[in-house]
Amino acid sequence: MSDDDGKLAVLIARYAAAQTLQQLVACVRDYEAAGAPHLPSWPNIRLALTGNYSTQFLARGFPLALAARHLAAEIYESPYNQWRAELLEPGSALHAFAPTHVCLTLTSIELAYGSLRTPEAVVASVTAAVQTALKAGDAHFLITLPEPLADELNDNGGAYAWRRAVGDGLHAALARPRVTLIDTAPLIRQAGAAAWYDDRFYDTAKLPFHPDRTPAMLGLLADALTGIVAPRCKLVVVDLDDTLWGGRVGDDGYDGIDLDPAGKGRHFLRMQAFLQGLHDKGILLAIASKNDPGAVQEVFAKRPEMILRADDFAATEIHWEPKSSSLARILDRLKLSTTGVIFLDDNPVERAEVRRRFPDIAVPELPDDPAQRVAILLGTGLFDHRVATGESLKRHRMYAENEARDAAQRDAGDYQEFLRGLKMTMHGAPLEAARERVSELIQKTNQFNLTTRRYNWSELAAAARGGFGRCYRLTDRFGDNGIISVVAVAREADGDARIDLWLMSCRVFGREVEAAILADIVARAGALGARRLIGDYIPTAKNALVRELYPRLGFREIGRDGTSVRYALPLDDARAAAGADFIAFSDLAEPVGAATS
Amino acid sequence: MSSREAVLRKLEPIFRGVIDPDLVLSEDLDASQVPLWDSLNHIILVVEIEMKLGVALTTDELAGLRNVSELVTLLQEKGVQA
């Protein structure tokens, strides 16, 4: 990155952080002083801004607001409240500017109390002006629907009826190509009426909102323009467990996941409805999930509450490999570049892993609380896509094919680097240290569970008699994963140590955590004087994930019957004890109860 | 330092942020002498003064304040102190 690019990046960051008019104007000034730089690869637009209130701040902010969205814009601003003349007269300065885009922004205050007043007059006047201007050139029109008047808060419904009549009329009259209507009401709701409306500034400066709301209004318009010029979102790749439904289907079963419309499941259904809406607009959906494909299939087949159907997804990656590999394959299969790709996952570690390999892919922070997620996603502006899509998708495909997908070819050594960067620490503790969580894991864990023995507490104590029982908590730079694994090792009469129970939360699978736990087991078994470590695998419908675990960790098969396979690991084998060097180990004697989650 | 002087010193950084980082604020200054104190920057000034000094101005005050001396008097009336 050159120095100039660096300066531009700083200006864009300052713009993105601007909350007040003063902050906005300050970075706009610096942007202007730097010569309003943009990159040659950005699309150029010629934007004419016209309306019936003071648009100077918006006009001045647009070049930087659009630069922040990777568009290069030249701006023309009509004189105050000249929108009708500017649009209707073929020789107007607006038409002479030859805009590619026209932003027509009208405040209800002037419409409702000025010369037009009635909804019929407003609709007729706006429609006539826009229709005439559409014929005069080939610009695309972005029109803000008249905003709710502050009177809507306290009158008897008249102001609301007025706005509905205007909005419905404009929608009906202007549903045509090259016209995009946007509603400012959601933005005002978000800001709050008290922060939005301020008559003093309308009376003295013809600003229909508080000056400090300028950055928000500018953002709304710039997002919408970006959606028209270069739709941002073409593919959304989603996780499944705790993203599309509550719980983990591998452990809870297809009938155990939460999709209850009367409870917390509603928020997962909202997420599905949101994605369905994107799908309906032509945005591609894909799945990247660390999961058991059979269990996922069952959800789609047997849970009628599911809003999304299996065939809504253009690509599906369900296995235990890193999510970045899944994304690389999805992009390859769909012949897409990373532009306009969004990845949704509730797990911060997965998000970080994807960001690291694909810095261009948008990875919004999903809050832990599913209730907040859709609102947060809408607030990111990533999903603005207000254009009919058949054509835009085709265009995306075409340029995507011309772009190199070197990311897909990056070597796998990267993943090790990523794991190293996680700064994982394993905290071993006696089972009693987290009794409740240990019991819960024993009852619930299905996938990473070698023997699936649903012990109660005394059975567990019996299983570890003469040997040891341990639970393991994992922390990483993203925080505390809580107790993620439980082990019970018995001392056999012949001197062997036998892993009677070993289970692990699949949330941390794929991070070489299992090798670190084995290293601890080996050390403890060795301390007991055992010469061999025995491990049994008892297959169930849900634990195919660990079928190859023992061989992968260096065990050798020593026997099998109809219900289980037995493996052994000689304890003098140095390889056995080698856990991953990037997972630190700390033994806790004291309780870790607070860390259970 | 008189109390008018104290209010002036509180206003100065606000004016500098909005209008000119090198501006020296004095009581005899009015908008006609400062080219950048135009109607747009005036709006920003008003918003910043309200926010940073914790005062609320009326519509008339907001439109009328075009010289520093009146502004200082008004802010004193509204309880802005050193």
CSV table of C-alpha atoms in Angstrom, one decimal, chain A residues 229-234 335-341 392-405:
chain,number,residue,atom,x,y,z
A,229,VAL,CA,-24.0,0.9,-8.7
A,230,ALA,CA,-22.3,-2.2,-7.3
A,231,PRO,CA,-24.5,-4.5,-5.3
A,232,ARG,CA,-22.4,-5.5,-2.4
A,233,CYS,CA,-23.7,-8.8,-1.5
A,234,LYS,CA,-23.9,-11.7,-3.9
A,335,LYS,CA,-17.1,-19.5,-9.8
A,336,LEU,CA,-17.1,-16.4,-7.6
A,337,SER,CA,-14.5,-14.0,-6.3
A,338,THR,CA,-14.4,-12.9,-2.7
A,339,THR,CA,-16.1,-9.6,-3.6
A,340,GLY,CA,-19.5,-9.4,-2.1
A,341,VAL,CA,-19.2,-12.5,0.0
A,392,SER,CA,-26.5,-7.9,-11.6
A,393,LEU,CA,-25.8,-11.5,-10.7
A,394,LYS,CA,-24.9,-12.3,-14.3
A,395,ARG,CA,-22.5,-9.4,-14.3
A,396,HIS,CA,-21.0,-10.7,-11.0
A,397,ARG,CA,-20.5,-14.1,-12.5
A,398,MET,CA,-18.7,-12.6,-15.5
A,399,TYR,CA,-16.2,-10.6,-13.7
A,400,ALA,CA,-15.7,-13.2,-11.1
A,401,GLU,CA,-14.5,-15.6,-13.8
A,402,ASN,CA,-11.9,-13.1,-14.8
A,403,GLU,CA,-10.5,-12.7,-11.3
A,404,ALA,CA,-7.8,-15.0,-10.0
A,405,ARG,CA,-8.8,-16.8,-6.9
